[in-house]
Coordinates of C-alpha atoms in Angstrom, one line a residue:
M263 CA 0.1 -0.3 0.0
K264 CA 2.9 2.5 0.6
K265 CA 4.5 1.5 -2.7
Y266 CA 0.9 2.8 -4.8
L267 CA 1.4 5.8 -2.5
F268 CA 4.6 6.6 -3.5
V269 CA 3.6 6.2 -7.0
F270 CA 0.9 9.0 -6.4
V271 CA 2.4 10.9 -4.8
A272 CA 5.2 11.2 -7.2
L273 CA 3.3 11.1 -10.4
M274 CA 1.5 13.9 -8.8
V275 CA 4.5 15.9 -8.4
L276 CA 5.5 15.0 -11.5
G277 CA 2.7 16.4 -13.8
T278 CA 2.7 19.8 -11.7
L279 CA 5.8 20.0 -12.3
I280 CA 5.6 19.6 -16.0
L281 CA 1.4 21.8 -15.9
T282 CA 4.1 24.3 -14.7
S283 CA 6.7 24.6 -17.1
C284 CA 5.5 26.8 -19.8
G285 CA 2.7 29.8 -18.6
S286 CA 2.2 33.1 -19.4
D287 CA 4.3 35.9 -20.9
S288 CA 2.3 39.4 -22.6
A289 CA 1.8 39.1 -26.6
E290 CA 3.3 42.8 -26.7
G291 CA 6.0 42.3 -23.7
P292 CA 8.5 45.0 -23.0
A293 CA 11.5 46.3 -25.9
V294 CA 13.0 43.8 -26.6
P295 CA 16.4 43.3 -25.5
A296 CA 19.8 44.9 -27.7
A297 CA 21.2 41.6 -27.5
Y298 CA 18.2 40.7 -29.9
A299 CA 16.5 43.5 -31.2
G300 CA 16.6 43.3 -35.3
K301 CA 17.2 40.3 -35.7
E302 CA 16.1 38.8 -38.7
N303 CA 14.7 35.3 -39.3
P304 CA 16.8 33.0 -41.7
F305 CA 14.1 31.1 -42.1
S306 CA 10.7 32.7 -43.1
G307 CA 9.0 31.6 -45.4
D308 CA 10.8 28.6 -46.0
A309 CA 8.8 25.0 -45.7
A310 CA 10.9 22.7 -44.6
A311 CA 11.3 24.7 -41.4
V312 CA 7.7 25.5 -40.9
E313 CA 7.6 21.0 -40.9
A314 CA 10.8 20.8 -38.1
G315 CA 8.8 24.2 -36.1
K316 CA 6.4 22.2 -36.0
K317 CA 7.3 19.0 -34.9
L318 CA 9.4 21.0 -32.0
Y319 CA 6.1 23.0 -31.3
E320 CA 4.0 20.0 -31.0
A321 CA 6.2 18.2 -29.0
R322 CA 7.6 21.7 -26.4
C323 CA 4.9 24.4 -26.9
A324 CA 1.2 23.5 -27.4
S325 CA 0.5 21.9 -23.9
C326 CA 0.6 25.4 -23.0
H327 CA -0.1 27.0 -25.4
G328 CA -2.4 25.2 -27.9
N329 CA -2.4 24.1 -31.4
T330 CA -2.7 27.1 -33.0
G331 CA -1.1 29.6 -30.1
G332 CA -4.2 30.6 -28.9
G333 CA -2.2 30.8 -25.1
D334 CA -5.5 27.7 -24.7
G335 CA -3.7 24.6 -24.9
P336 CA -4.8 21.9 -21.7
A337 CA -2.4 23.0 -19.6
A338 CA -3.0 26.5 -19.7
A339 CA -5.9 26.4 -17.4
S340 CA -3.6 25.8 -14.4
L341 CA -1.4 27.6 -15.4
D342 CA -0.9 31.7 -13.7
P343 CA -0.4 33.4 -15.6
K344 CA -1.8 32.4 -18.9
P345 CA -0.2 31.3 -21.6
S346 CA 0.3 33.8 -24.2
A347 CA -1.7 33.7 -27.7
L348 CA 1.4 33.3 -30.1
N349 CA -0.8 33.6 -32.8
Q350 CA -1.1 37.7 -32.7
G351 CA 2.1 38.7 -34.9
Q352 CA 4.6 38.9 -32.9
A353 CA 8.1 40.5 -34.4
A354 CA 10.8 37.4 -35.2
D355 CA 13.1 39.2 -33.4
Y356 CA 10.4 39.5 -29.5
L357 CA 9.8 35.6 -30.5
F358 CA 13.3 34.1 -30.8
Y359 CA 13.9 36.6 -27.8
R360 CA 11.0 34.5 -25.5
I361 CA 11.6 31.1 -27.2
S362 CA 15.1 32.3 -26.4
E363 CA 15.0 33.3 -22.7
G364 CA 12.0 32.1 -21.2
G365 CA 9.4 34.1 -18.6
G366 CA 11.2 33.6 -14.8
M367 CA 12.3 37.3 -15.1
A368 CA 10.1 40.7 -14.5
P369 CA 7.9 41.0 -15.9
F370 CA 6.6 37.9 -17.3
N371 CA 6.8 36.1 -14.2
S372 CA 5.8 32.5 -15.8
S373 CA 7.2 29.3 -15.8
M374 CA 7.4 29.7 -20.2
P375 CA 11.0 27.7 -19.2
A376 CA 13.8 28.7 -21.5
S377 CA 15.2 27.5 -24.3
K378 CA 18.8 28.5 -24.7
G379 CA 21.3 25.9 -24.0
I380 CA 18.1 23.0 -25.2
L381 CA 17.6 24.5 -28.0
S382 CA 19.7 25.7 -31.4
D383 CA 19.8 29.1 -32.5
D384 CA 18.7 26.8 -35.7
E385 CA 16.0 25.4 -34.2
I386 CA 14.5 28.1 -32.5
W387 CA 14.4 30.2 -35.7
Q388 CA 12.4 27.4 -37.2
L389 CA 10.1 27.6 -34.1
V390 CA 9.4 30.9 -35.0
T391 CA 8.9 30.3 -38.5
Y392 CA 6.3 27.5 -37.5
I393 CA 4.6 30.5 -35.3
Q394 CA 4.4 33.1 -37.2
S395 CA 3.2 30.6 -40.0
F396 CA -0.4 30.2 -37.9

């Protein structure tokens, strides 16, 4: 009986961590930091990048931001702040910045994980390319 209780508690903790791994951010947000400002998407309009970005998005983003970027994924209801809608025409440099740095800093204060160091720049740009295809 104790073994089952331990497994249940472990699964609950794991589930909570997963659900809090992507939280909200502001669609507008503050100005893009100088290190990211003006960056241009090298994959803009590239169909292969859209497909690669879609796979990354489905694996890393859709649970919070939804299948079409509306901020309405299955995990969204449990997040505070809520995930932002990504289908609002955000600029490429802003999306690259937010995906790279995540949401743990002010003013966002969300649980969106940073992808810098996990994904390559090309993979982040593929995500941007897919998001901009919504």
